[in-house]
PDB file of C-alpha atoms and ligand atoms in Angstrom:
ATOM      1  CA  MET A  11      90.235  93.406 101.730  1.00  0.00           C
ATOM      2  CA  ARG A  12      87.453  96.005 101.970  1.00  0.00           C
ATOM      3  CA  CYS A  13      88.978  99.492 102.103  1.00  0.00           C
ATOM      4  CA  LEU A  14      86.946 102.644 102.715  1.00  0.00           C
ATOM      5  CA  LEU A  15      88.562 105.780 101.229  1.00  0.00           C
ATOM      6  CA  ILE A  16      87.099 109.091 102.348  1.00  0.00           C
ATOM      7  CA  GLY A  17      87.893 112.162 100.232  1.00  0.00           C
ATOM      8  CA  HIS A  18      88.685 110.291  96.999  1.00  0.00           C
ATOM      9  CA  THR A  19      87.889 113.302  94.752  1.00  0.00           C
ATOM     10  CA  GLY A  20      90.505 115.638  96.232  1.00  0.00           C
ATOM     11  CA  THR A  21      94.069 116.277  95.096  1.00  0.00           C
ATOM     12  CA  LEU A  22      95.391 113.713  97.587  1.00  0.00           C
ATOM     13  CA  GLY A  23      92.359 111.446  97.357  1.00  0.00           C
ATOM     14  CA  LYS A  24      92.746 111.011  93.594  1.00  0.00           C
ATOM     15  CA  ILE A  25      96.301 109.697  94.098  1.00  0.00           C
ATOM     16  CA  LEU A  26      95.027 107.207  96.669  1.00  0.00           C
ATOM     17  CA  TYR A  27      92.026 106.229  94.554  1.00  0.00           C
ATOM     18  CA  GLU A  28      94.222 105.501  91.567  1.00  0.00           C
ATOM     19  CA  GLY A  29      96.753 103.547  93.636  1.00  0.00           C
ATOM     20  CA  PHE A  30      94.352 101.402  95.635  1.00  0.00           C
ATOM     21  CA  SER A  31      92.160 100.743  92.561  1.00  0.00           C
ATOM     22  CA  LYS A  32      95.097  98.937  90.956  1.00  0.00           C
ATOM     23  CA  ILE A  33      95.571  96.485  93.843  1.00  0.00           C
ATOM     24  CA  PRO A  34      93.584  93.331  93.024  1.00  0.00           C
ATOM     25  CA  GLU A  35      92.894  92.235  96.618  1.00  0.00           C
ATOM     26  CA  ILE A  36      91.334  95.586  97.498  1.00  0.00           C
ATOM     27  CA  GLU A  37      87.628  96.235  97.199  1.00  0.00           C
ATOM     28  CA  LEU A  38      87.651 100.033  97.249  1.00  0.00           C
ATOM     29  CA  ILE A  39      84.660 101.876  98.687  1.00  0.00           C
ATOM     30  CA  THR A  40      84.540 105.660  98.376  1.00  0.00           C
ATOM     31  CA  ALA A  41      82.821 108.444 100.308  1.00  0.00           C
ATOM     32  CA  SER A  42      82.782 112.221 100.520  1.00  0.00           C
ATOM     33  CA  ARG A  43      80.153 114.910 101.013  1.00  0.00           C
ATOM     34  CA  GLN A  44      79.233 115.108  97.350  1.00  0.00           C
ATOM     35  CA  ALA A  45      80.502 112.037  95.531  1.00  0.00           C
ATOM     36  CA  GLY A  46      81.289 108.354  95.864  1.00  0.00           C
ATOM     37  CA  ASP A  47      79.578 105.118  96.841  1.00  0.00           C
ATOM     38  CA  TYR A  48      78.409 106.825 100.047  1.00  0.00           C
ATOM     39  CA  HIS A  49      77.953 110.428 101.117  1.00  0.00           C
ATOM     40  CA  VAL A  50      79.358 111.550 104.472  1.00  0.00           C
ATOM     41  CA  ALA A  51      80.274 114.747 106.262  1.00  0.00           C
ATOM     42  CA  ILE A  52      83.088 113.672 108.576  1.00  0.00           C
ATOM     43  CA  ASP A  53      82.584 116.680 110.861  1.00  0.00           C
ATOM     44  CA  ASP A  54      79.063 115.422 111.653  1.00  0.00           C
ATOM     45  CA  SER A  55      79.224 112.386 113.951  1.00  0.00           C
ATOM     46  CA  GLU A  56      75.681 111.277 113.024  1.00  0.00           C
ATOM     47  CA  SER A  57      76.669 111.272 109.359  1.00  0.00           C
ATOM     48  CA  VAL A  58      79.766 109.200 110.184  1.00  0.00           C
ATOM     49  CA  LYS A  59      77.661 106.712 112.195  1.00  0.00           C
ATOM     50  CA  ALA A  60      75.272 106.375 109.249  1.00  0.00           C
ATOM     51  CA  LEU A  61      78.210 105.817 106.894  1.00  0.00           C
ATOM     52  CA  PHE A  62      79.667 102.914 108.869  1.00  0.00           C
ATOM     53  CA  ALA A  63      76.235 101.381 109.457  1.00  0.00           C
ATOM     54  CA  ALA A  64      75.654 101.426 105.700  1.00  0.00           C
ATOM     55  CA  VAL A  65      79.112 100.213 104.653  1.00  0.00           C
ATOM     56  CA  GLY A  66      79.272  97.230 107.040  1.00  0.00           C
ATOM     57  CA  PRO A  67      82.438  95.393 108.119  1.00  0.00           C
ATOM     58  CA  ILE A  68      85.664  96.655 106.563  1.00  0.00           C
ATOM     59  CA  ASP A  69      89.405  96.031 106.819  1.00  0.00           C
ATOM     60  CA  ALA A  70      90.885  99.488 106.222  1.00  0.00           C
ATOM     61  CA  ILE A  71      89.824 103.107 106.628  1.00  0.00           C
ATOM     62  CA  VAL A  72      91.868 105.699 104.743  1.00  0.00           C
ATOM     63  CA  SER A  73      91.115 109.380 105.203  1.00  0.00           C
ATOM     64  CA  ALA A  74      92.109 112.082 102.717  1.00  0.00           C
ATOM     65  CA  ALA A  75      89.297 114.386 103.832  1.00  0.00           C
ATOM     66  CA  GLY A  76      89.082 117.602 105.784  1.00  0.00           C
ATOM     67  CA  SER A  77      90.413 121.125 105.499  1.00  0.00           C
ATOM     68  CA  THR A  78      91.916 123.967 107.520  1.00  0.00           C
ATOM     69  CA  VAL A  79      91.608 127.738 107.233  1.00  0.00           C
ATOM     70  CA  PHE A  80      94.579 129.663 105.801  1.00  0.00           C
ATOM     71  CA  LYS A  81      94.603 133.295 106.938  1.00  0.00           C
ATOM     72  CA  PRO A  82      97.181 135.827 108.148  1.00  0.00           C
ATOM     73  CA  PHE A  83      97.612 135.436 111.899  1.00  0.00           C
ATOM     74  CA  SER A  84      96.337 138.948 112.637  1.00  0.00           C
ATOM     75  CA  ALA A  85      93.103 138.143 110.787  1.00  0.00           C
ATOM     76  CA  LEU A  86      92.553 134.690 112.329  1.00  0.00           C
ATOM     77  CA  GLU A  87      89.320 134.518 114.283  1.00  0.00           C
ATOM     78  CA  PRO A  88      88.353 131.925 116.883  1.00  0.00           C
ATOM     79  CA  ALA A  89      85.754 130.681 114.375  1.00  0.00           C
ATOM     80  CA  ASP A  90      88.517 129.939 111.844  1.00  0.00           C
ATOM     81  CA  ILE A  91      90.334 127.735 114.342  1.00  0.00           C
ATOM     82  CA  GLN A  92      87.047 126.107 115.321  1.00  0.00           C
ATOM     83  CA  GLN A  93      86.287 125.363 111.673  1.00  0.00           C
ATOM     84  CA  SER A  94      89.736 123.833 111.124  1.00  0.00           C
ATOM     85  CA  ILE A  95      89.401 121.706 114.244  1.00  0.00           C
ATOM     86  CA  GLU A  96      85.901 120.515 113.366  1.00  0.00           C
ATOM     87  CA  SER A  97      86.777 119.587 109.789  1.00  0.00           C
ATOM     88  CA  LYS A  98      90.268 118.085 109.644  1.00  0.00           C
ATOM     89  CA  LEU A  99      90.790 117.180 113.339  1.00  0.00           C
ATOM     90  CA  GLN A 100      87.395 116.243 114.810  1.00  0.00           C
ATOM     91  CA  GLY A 101      86.295 114.898 111.414  1.00  0.00           C
ATOM     92  CA  GLN A 102      89.151 112.389 111.276  1.00  0.00           C
ATOM     93  CA  VAL A 103      88.835 111.624 114.995  1.00  0.00           C
ATOM     94  CA  ASN A 104      85.156 110.817 114.304  1.00  0.00           C
ATOM     95  CA  LEU A 105      86.271 108.332 111.653  1.00  0.00           C
ATOM     96  CA  VAL A 106      88.493 106.622 114.225  1.00  0.00           C
ATOM     97  CA  LEU A 107      86.147 106.587 117.224  1.00  0.00           C
ATOM     98  CA  ILE A 108      83.142 105.413 115.226  1.00  0.00           C
ATOM     99  CA  GLY A 109      84.969 103.476 112.524  1.00  0.00           C
ATOM    100  CA  GLN A 110      86.934 101.270 114.957  1.00  0.00           C
ATOM    101  CA  HIS A 111      83.722  99.331 115.598  1.00  0.00           C
ATOM    102  CA  ALA A 112      83.264  98.586 111.895  1.00  0.00           C
ATOM    103  CA  LEU A 113      86.770  97.183 111.428  1.00  0.00           C
ATOM    104  CA  ASN A 114      87.475  93.481 111.232  1.00  0.00           C
ATOM    105  CA  LYS A 115      90.176  92.059 113.519  1.00  0.00           C
ATOM    106  CA  GLY A 116      93.602  93.174 112.313  1.00  0.00           C
ATOM    107  CA  GLY A 117      92.160  96.123 110.410  1.00  0.00           C
ATOM    108  CA  SER A 118      93.803  99.523 110.025  1.00  0.00           C
ATOM    109  CA  ILE A 119      93.042 103.226 110.048  1.00  0.00           C
ATOM    110  CA  THR A 120      95.192 105.743 108.161  1.00  0.00           C
ATOM    111  CA  LEU A 121      94.673 109.475 108.662  1.00  0.00           C
ATOM    112  CA  THR A 122      96.281 112.483 106.990  1.00  0.00           C
ATOM    113  CA  SER A 123      98.129 115.368 108.650  1.00  0.00           C
ATOM    114  CA  GLY A 124     100.747 117.375 106.677  1.00  0.00           C
ATOM    115  CA  ILE A 125     104.112 119.090 106.886  1.00  0.00           C
ATOM    116  CA  LEU A 126     102.852 122.315 108.475  1.00  0.00           C
ATOM    117  CA  ASN A 127     103.388 121.294 112.109  1.00  0.00           C
ATOM    118  CA  ARG A 128     107.101 120.634 111.384  1.00  0.00           C
ATOM    119  CA  GLU A 129     107.876 123.423 108.928  1.00  0.00           C
ATOM    120  CA  PHE A 130     105.964 126.661 108.858  1.00  0.00           C
ATOM    121  CA  ILE A 131     104.554 128.957 106.189  1.00  0.00           C
ATOM    122  CA  PRO A 132     102.622 132.225 106.297  1.00  0.00           C
ATOM    123  CA  GLN A 133      98.949 131.661 107.173  1.00  0.00           C
ATOM    124  CA  GLY A 134      99.619 128.060 108.215  1.00  0.00           C
ATOM    125  CA  THR A 135      99.009 128.268 111.966  1.00  0.00           C
ATOM    126  CA  SER A 136      95.625 126.541 112.035  1.00  0.00           C
ATOM    127  CA  SER A 137      97.108 123.693 109.985  1.00  0.00           C
ATOM    128  CA  ALA A 138     100.039 123.408 112.405  1.00  0.00           C
ATOM    129  CA  LEU A 139      97.639 123.128 115.331  1.00  0.00           C
ATOM    130  CA  VAL A 140      95.470 120.472 113.699  1.00  0.00           C
ATOM    131  CA  ASN A 141      98.319 118.375 112.254  1.00  0.00           C
ATOM    132  CA  GLY A 142     100.153 118.261 115.573  1.00  0.00           C
ATOM    133  CA  ALA A 143      96.999 117.229 117.397  1.00  0.00           C
ATOM    134  CA  LEU A 144      96.269 114.490 114.869  1.00  0.00           C
ATOM    135  CA  GLU A 145      99.738 113.011 115.222  1.00  0.00           C
ATOM    136  CA  ALA A 146      99.505 113.048 119.035  1.00  0.00           C
ATOM    137  CA  PHE A 147      96.057 111.459 118.881  1.00  0.00           C
ATOM    138  CA  VAL A 148      97.284 108.650 116.624  1.00  0.00           C
ATOM    139  CA  ALA A 149     100.365 107.947 118.779  1.00  0.00           C
ATOM    140  CA  ALA A 150      98.202 107.606 121.900  1.00  0.00           C
ATOM    141  CA  ALA A 151      95.297 105.783 120.255  1.00  0.00           C
ATOM    142  CA  ALA A 152      97.614 103.055 118.975  1.00  0.00           C
ATOM    143  CA  TYR A 153      98.206 101.944 122.595  1.00  0.00           C
ATOM    144  CA  GLU A 154      94.522 101.865 123.477  1.00  0.00           C
ATOM    145  CA  ILE A 155      92.771 100.658 120.371  1.00  0.00           C
ATOM    146  CA  GLY A 156      91.704  97.029 120.663  1.00  0.00           C
ATOM    147  CA  GLY A 157      90.978  94.153 118.310  1.00  0.00           C
ATOM    148  CA  GLY A 158      94.493  93.983 116.888  1.00  0.00           C
ATOM    149  CA  LEU A 159      93.673  97.191 115.041  1.00  0.00           C
ATOM    150  CA  ARG A 160      96.424  99.503 113.805  1.00  0.00           C
ATOM    151  CA  ILE A 161      96.334 103.276 113.366  1.00  0.00           C
ATOM    152  CA  ASN A 162      98.803 105.571 111.576  1.00  0.00           C
ATOM    153  CA  VAL A 163      98.889 109.034 110.061  1.00  0.00           C
ATOM    154  CA  VAL A 164     100.616 110.134 106.862  1.00  0.00           C
ATOM    155  CA  SER A 165     102.194 113.590 106.822  1.00  0.00           C
ATOM    156  CA  PRO A 166     102.754 114.680 103.213  1.00  0.00           C
ATOM    157  CA  ASN A 167     104.760 117.665 102.050  1.00  0.00           C
ATOM    158  CA  ALA A 168     102.976 119.894  99.532  1.00  0.00           C
ATOM    159  CA  LEU A 169     101.824 117.681  96.679  1.00  0.00           C
ATOM    160  CA  VAL A 170     102.971 118.092  93.085  1.00  0.00           C
ATOM    161  CA  GLY A 171      99.284 118.283  92.180  1.00  0.00           C
ATOM    162  CA  SER A 172      98.797 121.354  94.374  1.00  0.00           C
ATOM    163  CA  TRP A 173     102.064 123.032  93.479  1.00  0.00           C
ATOM    164  CA  GLU A 174     100.698 125.518  90.970  1.00  0.00           C
ATOM    165  CA  SER A 175      98.556 127.132  93.650  1.00  0.00           C
ATOM    166  CA  TYR A 176     100.898 126.442  96.607  1.00  0.00           C
ATOM    167  CA  ALA A 177     104.316 127.411  95.156  1.00  0.00           C
ATOM    168  CA  SER A 178     104.324 131.033  96.287  1.00  0.00           C
ATOM    169  CA  SER A 179     103.512 130.077  99.907  1.00  0.00           C
ATOM    170  CA  PHE A 180     105.908 127.105  99.958  1.00  0.00           C
ATOM    171  CA  ARG A 181     109.036 128.721  98.489  1.00  0.00           C
ATOM    172  CA  GLY A 182     112.062 126.485  98.988  1.00  0.00           C
ATOM    173  CA  PHE A 183     109.950 123.399  99.621  1.00  0.00           C
ATOM    174  CA  ILE A 184     110.255 120.510  97.176  1.00  0.00           C
ATOM    175  CA  PRO A 185     106.798 119.121  96.394  1.00  0.00           C
ATOM    176  CA  VAL A 186     106.306 115.389  96.760  1.00  0.00           C
ATOM    177  CA  GLY A 187     105.236 113.226  93.812  1.00  0.00           C
ATOM    178  CA  ASP A 188     102.321 110.820  93.680  1.00  0.00           C
ATOM    179  CA  ALA A 189     104.346 107.587  94.001  1.00  0.00           C
ATOM    180  CA  PRO A 190     105.981 108.230  97.414  1.00  0.00           C
ATOM    181  CA  VAL A 191     102.716 109.614  98.753  1.00  0.00           C
ATOM    182  CA  PHE A 192     100.759 106.531  97.737  1.00  0.00           C
ATOM    183  CA  ALA A 193     103.533 104.255  99.069  1.00  0.00           C
ATOM    184  CA  ALA A 194     103.146 105.713 102.564  1.00  0.00           C
ATOM    185  CA  TYR A 195      99.421 104.896 102.625  1.00  0.00           C
ATOM    186  CA  GLU A 196     100.071 101.447 101.154  1.00  0.00           C
ATOM    187  CA  LYS A 197     102.648 100.816 103.899  1.00  0.00           C
ATOM    188  CA  SER A 198     100.130 101.810 106.532  1.00  0.00           C
ATOM    189  CA  VAL A 199      97.349  99.610 105.142  1.00  0.00           C
ATOM    190  CA  PHE A 200      99.429  96.491 104.415  1.00  0.00           C
ATOM    191  CA  GLY A 201     102.241  96.751 106.988  1.00  0.00           C
ATOM    192  CA  ILE A 202     102.548  95.889 110.656  1.00  0.00           C
ATOM    193  CA  MET A 203     103.426  99.311 112.055  1.00  0.00           C
ATOM    194  CA  THR A 204     101.078 101.252 114.295  1.00  0.00           C
ATOM    195  CA  GLY A 205     101.090 104.606 116.071  1.00  0.00           C
ATOM    196  CA  GLN A 206     103.373 106.024 113.385  1.00  0.00           C
ATOM    197  CA  THR A 207     103.537 109.293 111.517  1.00  0.00           C
ATOM    198  CA  PHE A 208     104.814 108.499 108.027  1.00  0.00           C
ATOM    199  CA  ILE A 209     106.482 111.666 106.726  1.00  0.00           C
ATOM    200  CA  VAL A 210     106.654 112.009 102.933  1.00  0.00           C
TER     201      VAL A 210
HETATM  202  N1  NAP B 307      97.166 119.169  98.756  1.00  0.00           N
HETATM  203  C1  NAP B 307      98.323 119.121  99.401  1.00  0.00           C
HETATM  204  O1  NAP B 307      99.377 119.517  98.886  1.00  0.00           O
HETATM  205  C2  NAP B 307      98.380 118.527 100.783  1.00  0.00           C
HETATM  206  C3  NAP B 307      99.627 118.349 101.395  1.00  0.00           C
HETATM  207  C4  NAP B 307      99.682 117.819 102.681  1.00  0.00           C
HETATM  208  C5  NAP B 307      98.518 117.482 103.354  1.00  0.00           C
HETATM  209  N2  NAP B 307      97.311 117.672 102.730  1.00  0.00           N
HETATM  210  C6  NAP B 307      96.100 117.325 103.471  1.00  0.00           C
HETATM  211  O2  NAP B 307      95.409 116.320 102.751  1.00  0.00           O
HETATM  212  C7  NAP B 307      94.011 116.464 102.971  1.00  0.00           C
HETATM  213  C8  NAP B 307      93.314 116.555 101.626  1.00  0.00           C
HETATM  214  O3  NAP B 307      93.853 117.682 100.937  1.00  0.00           O
HETATM  215  P1  NAP B 307      93.480 117.960  99.402  1.00  0.00           P
HETATM  216  O4  NAP B 307      94.403 119.027  98.930  1.00  0.00           O
HETATM  217  O5  NAP B 307      93.383 116.677  98.664  1.00  0.00           O
HETATM  218  O6  NAP B 307      92.017 118.598  99.589  1.00  0.00           O
HETATM  219  P2  NAP B 307      90.878 118.736  98.505  1.00  0.00           P
HETATM  220  O7  NAP B 307      91.436 118.693  97.129  1.00  0.00           O
HETATM  221  O8  NAP B 307      90.077 119.923  98.921  1.00  0.00           O
HETATM  222  O9  NAP B 307      89.990 117.410  98.708  1.00  0.00           O
HETATM  223  C9  NAP B 307      89.300 117.168  99.895  1.00  0.00           C
HETATM  224  C10 NAP B 307      88.529 115.873  99.744  1.00  0.00           C
HETATM  225  O10 NAP B 307      87.871 115.581 100.978  1.00  0.00           O
HETATM  226  C11 NAP B 307      86.453 115.654 100.805  1.00  0.00           C
HETATM  227  N3  NAP B 307      85.952 116.363 101.991  1.00  0.00           N
HETATM  228  C12 NAP B 307      86.280 117.622 102.391  1.00  0.00           C
HETATM  229  N4  NAP B 307      85.650 117.920 103.541  1.00  0.00           N
HETATM  230  C13 NAP B 307      84.905 116.831 103.852  1.00  0.00           C
HETATM  231  C14 NAP B 307      84.026 116.530 104.922  1.00  0.00           C
HETATM  232  N5  NAP B 307      83.771 117.419 105.895  1.00  0.00           N
HETATM  233  N6  NAP B 307      83.426 115.332 104.954  1.00  0.00           N
HETATM  234  C15 NAP B 307      83.684 114.418 103.978  1.00  0.00           C
HETATM  235  N7  NAP B 307      84.505 114.635 102.941  1.00  0.00           N
HETATM  236  C16 NAP B 307      85.109 115.840 102.885  1.00  0.00           C
HETATM  237  C17 NAP B 307      86.206 116.384  99.481  1.00  0.00           C
HETATM  238  O11 NAP B 307      85.042 115.955  98.798  1.00  0.00           O
HETATM  239  P3  NAP B 307      83.611 116.642  99.025  1.00  0.00           P
HETATM  240  O12 NAP B 307      83.779 118.097  98.740  1.00  0.00           O
HETATM  241  O13 NAP B 307      82.703 115.901  98.088  1.00  0.00           O
HETATM  242  O14 NAP B 307      83.259 116.381 100.451  1.00  0.00           O
HETATM  243  C18 NAP B 307      87.438 115.934  98.697  1.00  0.00           C
HETATM  244  O15 NAP B 307      87.222 114.631  98.183  1.00  0.00           O
HETATM  245  C19 NAP B 307      93.836 117.732 103.827  1.00  0.00           C
HETATM  246  O16 NAP B 307      93.765 117.346 105.177  1.00  0.00           O
HETATM  247  C20 NAP B 307      95.123 118.492 103.588  1.00  0.00           C
HETATM  248  O17 NAP B 307      95.457 119.334 104.666  1.00  0.00           O
HETATM  249  C21 NAP B 307      97.217 118.168 101.471  1.00  0.00           C
END
């Protein structure tokens, strides 16, 4: 099974890289802007087209890439929202719209949202907007996508690996460990479910 992981060098991506690397039937292919087997900027559709043309047919796309802007609401500018949309939302939507044509029959796409559209923290409004949109997109796309393809999104809580820097903003949250996070992505890649948001 050829699996393309985008964002493998990040806090989340490292968990997924380590997990998928240990699965013998997976041939793991990595990409990000600055590292990996291929370089891609997911917010640039031409870059995403070039990525899939270079990678060739695959069986799974897993995205741990993209970012949102954290700022106090009174300081949020339209450009901050635009940046969040272009990176985490449009970037992952690009992976779906372009990547669907590179997937073999029965293949899967797994995106990443996050807890911040269900529970709220200071400065988290752009994340709430993007995560909610991603989950709606995935739920609808699952009905329309052809070729026996499946599409899901994983919504992690704050990760243990980010806790040192996140703890003061996420007071009262319990960070999620690597094993349950990886399990959600594994379930999406190897399971039969589609259109789901897997909350961990
Ligand atoms: N960390 C958490 O606790 C947490 C919790 C819930 C959800 N999430 C979500 O998980 C995702 C990853 O978070 P993270 O904390 O792992 O971020 P991170 O540590 O900043 O890593 C981001 C990864 O994505 C790549 N990347 C970033 N922008 C890209 C772009 N435009 N095109 C291609 N690759 C790009 C980066 O590599 P390059 O710089 O080389 O491109 C890096 O590999 C985000 O959507 C975040 O909202 C994170």
